[in-house]
Amino acid sequence: MKRSSLLIGSAALAAASVATMGLATSAAAAPVRGAAYNGACGAGYAVVNSAPVSGKGTVYLTYSAKTGKNCVVTVRNSPGKPVFVHAELGPSDHSSDPVFDSGKYTAYAGPVYLAAKGRCVDWGGAIEKVSVRVAGSNCGRMAPGVVVRH
């Protein structure tokens, strides 16, 4: 298993957020609607972070305070014919291998879980050939992390 390289400044995250917000609020542009979190991680998990997969869907990082576990799920904007979908989650300190779920899915990949209370995590996902990764995020205080888009 290869570990992904996750290095781009948080300025990319800010620029992507501003660009996405501009599209969503522009009267001339078609509405931009991201995939909603589908609850796949189960009861007690709340969304703590997310990253858009450029027009294809959204990767959600969730957390359960009760269990101390993070969970990742990648959700497609438009379920349909099976396409490659990937969800991945690992500790930023590389103390264990990342966990992932990949395959041809109609709606989403995951959930994948990691016990990471108070630890930074690296997470991301892909839909077809478009991927996003976030490194060093949610270190117990909602650190935004570093986003890489492919």
mmCIF file with all atom_site columns, N, CA and C in Angstrom, residues 88-127:
data_model
loop_
_atom_site.group_PDB
_atom_site.id
_atom_site.type_symbol
_atom_site.label_atom_id
_atom_site.label_alt_id
_atom_site.label_comp_id
_atom_site.label_asym_id
_atom_site.label_entity_id
_atom_site.label_seq_id
_atom_site.pdbx_PDB_ins_code
_atom_site.Cartn_x
_atom_site.Cartn_y
_atom_site.Cartn_z
_atom_site.occupancy
_atom_site.B_iso_or_equiv
_atom_site.pdbx_formal_charge
_atom_site.auth_seq_id
_atom_site.auth_comp_id
_atom_site.auth_asym_id
_atom_site.auth_atom_id
_atom_site.pdbx_PDB_model_num
ATOM 1   N N  . GLU A 1 88  ? -10.603 7.389  2.273  1.00 0.00 ? 88  GLU A N  1
ATOM 2   C CA . GLU A 1 88  ? -9.377  7.022  2.988  1.00 0.00 ? 88  GLU A CA 1
ATOM 3   C C  . GLU A 1 88  ? -9.200  7.865  4.237  1.00 0.00 ? 88  GLU A C  1
ATOM 4   N N  . LEU A 1 89  ? -8.634  7.245  5.282  1.00 0.00 ? 89  LEU A N  1
ATOM 5   C CA . LEU A 1 89  ? -8.422  7.906  6.565  1.00 0.00 ? 89  LEU A CA 1
ATOM 6   C C  . LEU A 1 89  ? -7.209  7.288  7.248  1.00 0.00 ? 89  LEU A C  1
ATOM 7   N N  . GLY A 1 90  ? -6.301  8.132  7.726  1.00 0.00 ? 90  GLY A N  1
ATOM 8   C CA . GLY A 1 90  ? -5.118  7.623  8.420  1.00 0.00 ? 90  GLY A CA 1
ATOM 9   C C  . GLY A 1 90  ? -4.596  8.637  9.415  1.00 0.00 ? 90  GLY A C  1
ATOM 10  N N  . PRO A 1 91  ? -3.767  8.185  10.354 1.00 0.00 ? 91  PRO A N  1
ATOM 11  C CA . PRO A 1 91  ? -3.171  9.116  11.319 1.00 0.00 ? 91  PRO A CA 1
ATOM 12  C C  . PRO A 1 91  ? -2.059  9.926  10.659 1.00 0.00 ? 91  PRO A C  1
ATOM 13  N N  . SER A 1 92  ? -2.020  11.229 10.948 1.00 0.00 ? 92  SER A N  1
ATOM 14  C CA . SER A 1 92  ? -0.990  12.091 10.345 1.00 0.00 ? 92  SER A CA 1
ATOM 15  C C  . SER A 1 92  ? 0.418   11.717 10.781 1.00 0.00 ? 92  SER A C  1
ATOM 16  N N  . ASP A 1 93  ? 0.544   11.096 11.949 1.00 0.00 ? 93  ASP A N  1
ATOM 17  C CA . ASP A 1 93  ? 1.873   10.720 12.435 1.00 0.00 ? 93  ASP A CA 1
ATOM 18  C C  . ASP A 1 93  ? 2.349   9.384  11.854 1.00 0.00 ? 93  ASP A C  1
ATOM 19  N N  . HIS A 1 94  ? 1.553   8.799  10.965 1.00 0.00 ? 94  HIS A N  1
ATOM 20  C CA . HIS A 1 94  ? 1.894   7.541  10.291 1.00 0.00 ? 94  HIS A CA 1
ATOM 21  C C  . HIS A 1 94  ? 2.151   6.396  11.261 1.00 0.00 ? 94  HIS A C  1
ATOM 22  N N  . SER A 1 95  ? 1.535   6.454  12.446 1.00 0.00 ? 95  SER A N  1
ATOM 23  C CA . SER A 1 95  ? 1.722   5.393  13.445 1.00 0.00 ? 95  SER A CA 1
ATOM 24  C C  . SER A 1 95  ? 1.018   4.096  13.053 1.00 0.00 ? 95  SER A C  1
ATOM 25  N N  . SER A 1 96  ? 0.113   4.172  12.094 1.00 0.00 ? 96  SER A N  1
ATOM 26  C CA . SER A 1 96  ? -0.517  2.969  11.545 1.00 0.00 ? 96  SER A CA 1
ATOM 27  C C  . SER A 1 96  ? -0.873  3.248  10.093 1.00 0.00 ? 96  SER A C  1
ATOM 28  N N  . ASP A 1 97  ? -1.141  2.181  9.361  1.00 0.00 ? 97  ASP A N  1
ATOM 29  C CA . ASP A 1 97  ? -1.507  2.337  7.957  1.00 0.00 ? 97  ASP A CA 1
ATOM 30  C C  . ASP A 1 97  ? -2.880  2.987  7.851  1.00 0.00 ? 97  ASP A C  1
ATOM 31  N N  . PRO A 1 98  ? -3.106  3.738  6.767  1.00 0.00 ? 98  PRO A N  1
ATOM 32  C CA . PRO A 1 98  ? -4.443  4.292  6.566  1.00 0.00 ? 98  PRO A CA 1
ATOM 33  C C  . PRO A 1 98  ? -5.445  3.178  6.266  1.00 0.00 ? 98  PRO A C  1
ATOM 34  N N  . VAL A 1 99  ? -6.697  3.451  6.551  1.00 0.00 ? 99  VAL A N  1
ATOM 35  C CA . VAL A 1 99  ? -7.774  2.532  6.204  1.00 0.00 ? 99  VAL A CA 1
ATOM 36  C C  . VAL A 1 99  ? -8.503  3.133  5.012  1.00 0.00 ? 99  VAL A C  1
ATOM 37  N N  . PHE A 1 100 ? -8.989  2.275  4.120  1.00 0.00 ? 100 PHE A N  1
ATOM 38  C CA . PHE A 1 100 ? -9.657  2.812  2.934  1.00 0.00 ? 100 PHE A CA 1
ATOM 39  C C  . PHE A 1 100 ? -10.690 1.834  2.407  1.00 0.00 ? 100 PHE A C  1
ATOM 40  N N  . ASP A 1 101 ? -11.564 2.367  1.587  1.00 0.00 ? 101 ASP A N  1
ATOM 41  C CA . ASP A 1 101 ? -12.552 1.581  0.871  1.00 0.00 ? 101 ASP A CA 1
ATOM 42  C C  . ASP A 1 101 ? -12.577 2.120  -0.552 1.00 0.00 ? 101 ASP A C  1
ATOM 43  N N  . SER A 1 102 ? -12.386 1.251  -1.517 1.00 0.00 ? 102 SER A N  1
ATOM 44  C CA . SER A 1 102 ? -12.390 1.637  -2.926 1.00 0.00 ? 102 SER A CA 1
ATOM 45  C C  . SER A 1 102 ? -13.148 0.601  -3.729 1.00 0.00 ? 102 SER A C  1
ATOM 46  N N  . GLY A 1 103 ? -13.781 1.063  -4.771 1.00 0.00 ? 103 GLY A N  1
ATOM 47  C CA . GLY A 1 103 ? -14.456 0.143  -5.673 1.00 0.00 ? 103 GLY A CA 1
ATOM 48  C C  . GLY A 1 103 ? -15.357 0.896  -6.611 1.00 0.00 ? 103 GLY A C  1
ATOM 49  N N  . LYS A 1 104 ? -16.114 0.159  -7.402 1.00 0.00 ? 104 LYS A N  1
ATOM 50  C CA . LYS A 1 104 ? -17.102 0.764  -8.293 1.00 0.00 ? 104 LYS A CA 1
ATOM 51  C C  . LYS A 1 104 ? -18.424 0.773  -7.533 1.00 0.00 ? 104 LYS A C  1
ATOM 52  N N  . TYR A 1 105 ? -18.851 1.990  -7.173 1.00 0.00 ? 105 TYR A N  1
ATOM 53  C CA . TYR A 1 105 ? -20.051 2.159  -6.363 1.00 0.00 ? 105 TYR A CA 1
ATOM 54  C C  . TYR A 1 105 ? -21.035 3.099  -7.046 1.00 0.00 ? 105 TYR A C  1
ATOM 55  N N  . THR A 1 106 ? -22.301 2.923  -6.743 1.00 0.00 ? 106 THR A N  1
ATOM 56  C CA . THR A 1 106 ? -23.343 3.761  -7.326 1.00 0.00 ? 106 THR A CA 1
ATOM 57  C C  . THR A 1 106 ? -23.546 5.064  -6.563 1.00 0.00 ? 106 THR A C  1
ATOM 58  N N  . ALA A 1 107 ? -23.245 5.092  -5.255 1.00 0.00 ? 107 ALA A N  1
ATOM 59  C CA . ALA A 1 107 ? -23.557 6.280  -4.453 1.00 0.00 ? 107 ALA A CA 1
ATOM 60  C C  . ALA A 1 107 ? -22.405 6.771  -3.572 1.00 0.00 ? 107 ALA A C  1
ATOM 61  N N  . TYR A 1 108 ? -21.692 5.871  -2.887 1.00 0.00 ? 108 TYR A N  1
ATOM 62  C CA . TYR A 1 108 ? -20.641 6.325  -1.966 1.00 0.00 ? 108 TYR A CA 1
ATOM 63  C C  . TYR A 1 108 ? -19.653 5.211  -1.652 1.00 0.00 ? 108 TYR A C  1
ATOM 64  N N  . ALA A 1 109 ? -18.465 5.630  -1.153 1.00 0.00 ? 109 ALA A N  1
ATOM 65  C CA . ALA A 1 109 ? -17.451 4.704  -0.628 1.00 0.00 ? 109 ALA A CA 1
ATOM 66  C C  . ALA A 1 109 ? -17.302 4.973  0.855  1.00 0.00 ? 109 ALA A C  1
ATOM 67  N N  . GLY A 1 110 ? -16.977 3.956  1.604  1.00 0.00 ? 110 GLY A N  1
ATOM 68  C CA . GLY A 1 110 ? -16.870 4.056  3.047  1.00 0.00 ? 110 GLY A CA 1
ATOM 69  C C  . GLY A 1 110 ? -18.103 3.437  3.650  1.00 0.00 ? 110 GLY A C  1
ATOM 70  N N  . PRO A 1 111 ? -18.248 3.559  4.909  1.00 0.00 ? 111 PRO A N  1
ATOM 71  C CA . PRO A 1 111 ? -17.426 4.320  5.849  1.00 0.00 ? 111 PRO A CA 1
ATOM 72  C C  . PRO A 1 111 ? -16.146 3.579  6.229  1.00 0.00 ? 111 PRO A C  1
ATOM 73  N N  . VAL A 1 112 ? -15.105 4.371  6.537  1.00 0.00 ? 112 VAL A N  1
ATOM 74  C CA . VAL A 1 112 ? -13.874 3.837  7.102  1.00 0.00 ? 112 VAL A CA 1
ATOM 75  C C  . VAL A 1 112 ? -13.634 4.553  8.428  1.00 0.00 ? 112 VAL A C  1
ATOM 76  N N  . TYR A 1 113 ? -13.149 3.826  9.425  1.00 0.00 ? 113 TYR A N  1
ATOM 77  C CA . TYR A 1 113 ? -13.031 4.338  10.793 1.00 0.00 ? 113 TYR A CA 1
ATOM 78  C C  . TYR A 1 113 ? -11.590 4.297  11.299 1.00 0.00 ? 113 TYR A C  1
ATOM 79  N N  . LEU A 1 114 ? -11.264 5.240  12.189 1.00 0.00 ? 114 LEU A N  1
ATOM 80  C CA . LEU A 1 114 ? -9.953  5.288  12.833 1.00 0.00 ? 114 LEU A CA 1
ATOM 81  C C  . LEU A 1 114 ? -10.101 5.895  14.215 1.00 0.00 ? 114 LEU A C  1
ATOM 82  N N  . ALA A 1 115 ? -9.591  5.205  15.231 1.00 0.00 ? 115 ALA A N  1
ATOM 83  C CA . ALA A 1 115 ? -9.553  5.762  16.590 1.00 0.00 ? 115 ALA A CA 1
ATOM 84  C C  . ALA A 1 115 ? -8.470  6.835  16.599 1.00 0.00 ? 115 ALA A C  1
ATOM 85  N N  . ALA A 1 116 ? -8.874  8.091  16.802 1.00 0.00 ? 116 ALA A N  1
ATOM 86  C CA . ALA A 1 116 ? -7.906  9.186  16.671 1.00 0.00 ? 116 ALA A CA 1
ATOM 87  C C  . ALA A 1 116 ? -8.235  10.357 17.593 1.00 0.00 ? 116 ALA A C  1
ATOM 88  N N  . LYS A 1 117 ? -8.724  10.076 18.773 1.00 0.00 ? 117 LYS A N  1
ATOM 89  C CA . LYS A 1 117 ? -9.073  11.153 19.699 1.00 0.00 ? 117 LYS A CA 1
ATOM 90  C C  . LYS A 1 117 ? -7.843  12.019 19.989 1.00 0.00 ? 117 LYS A C  1
ATOM 91  N N  . GLY A 1 118 ? -7.955  13.338 19.703 1.00 0.00 ? 118 GLY A N  1
ATOM 92  C CA . GLY A 1 118 ? -6.865  14.267 19.970 1.00 0.00 ? 118 GLY A CA 1
ATOM 93  C C  . GLY A 1 118 ? -5.680  14.150 19.035 1.00 0.00 ? 118 GLY A C  1
ATOM 94  N N  . ARG A 1 119 ? -5.795  13.362 17.964 1.00 0.00 ? 119 ARG A N  1
ATOM 95  C CA . ARG A 1 119 ? -4.700  13.179 17.007 1.00 0.00 ? 119 ARG A CA 1
ATOM 96  C C  . ARG A 1 119 ? -5.074  13.776 15.660 1.00 0.00 ? 119 ARG A C  1
ATOM 97  N N  . CYS A 1 120 ? -4.080  14.287 14.955 1.00 0.00 ? 120 CYS A N  1
ATOM 98  C CA . CYS A 1 120 ? -4.300  14.783 13.597 1.00 0.00 ? 120 CYS A CA 1
ATOM 99  C C  . CYS A 1 120 ? -4.542  13.610 12.656 1.00 0.00 ? 120 CYS A C  1
ATOM 100 N N  . VAL A 1 121 ? -5.391  13.846 11.644 1.00 0.00 ? 121 VAL A N  1
ATOM 101 C CA . VAL A 1 121 ? -5.667  12.801 10.664 1.00 0.00 ? 121 VAL A CA 1
ATOM 102 C C  . VAL A 1 121 ? -5.444  13.330 9.253  1.00 0.00 ? 121 VAL A C  1
ATOM 103 N N  . ASP A 1 122 ? -5.116  12.404 8.353  1.00 0.00 ? 122 ASP A N  1
ATOM 104 C CA . ASP A 1 122 ? -5.042  12.643 6.921  1.00 0.00 ? 122 ASP A CA 1
ATOM 105 C C  . ASP A 1 122 ? -6.231  11.895 6.328  1.00 0.00 ? 122 ASP A C  1
ATOM 106 N N  . TRP A 1 123 ? -6.976  12.535 5.456  1.00 0.00 ? 123 TRP A N  1
ATOM 107 C CA . TRP A 1 123 ? -8.171  11.899 4.910  1.00 0.00 ? 123 TRP A CA 1
ATOM 108 C C  . TRP A 1 123 ? -8.465  12.436 3.521  1.00 0.00 ? 123 TRP A C  1
ATOM 109 N N  . GLY A 1 124 ? -9.272  11.708 2.794  1.00 0.00 ? 124 GLY A N  1
ATOM 110 C CA . GLY A 1 124 ? -9.620  12.165 1.462  1.00 0.00 ? 124 GLY A CA 1
ATOM 111 C C  . GLY A 1 124 ? -10.434 11.135 0.727  1.00 0.00 ? 124 GLY A C  1
ATOM 112 N N  . GLY A 1 125 ? -10.613 11.419 -0.550 1.00 0.00 ? 125 GLY A N  1
ATOM 113 C CA . GLY A 1 125 ? -11.393 10.511 -1.369 1.00 0.00 ? 125 GLY A CA 1
ATOM 114 C C  . GLY A 1 125 ? -11.254 10.841 -2.831 1.00 0.00 ? 125 GLY A C  1
ATOM 115 N N  . ALA A 1 126 ? -11.896 10.015 -3.640 1.00 0.00 ? 126 ALA A N  1
ATOM 116 C CA . ALA A 1 126 ? -11.860 10.197 -5.091 1.00 0.00 ? 126 ALA A CA 1
ATOM 117 C C  . ALA A 1 126 ? -13.162 9.706  -5.685 1.00 0.00 ? 126 ALA A C  1
ATOM 118 N N  . ILE A 1 127 ? -13.516 10.329 -6.792 1.00 0.00 ? 127 ILE A N  1
ATOM 119 C CA . ILE A 1 127 ? -14.637 9.879  -7.609 1.00 0.00 ? 127 ILE A CA 1
ATOM 120 C C  . ILE A 1 127 ? -14.148 9.918  -9.042 1.00 0.00 ? 127 ILE A C  1
#
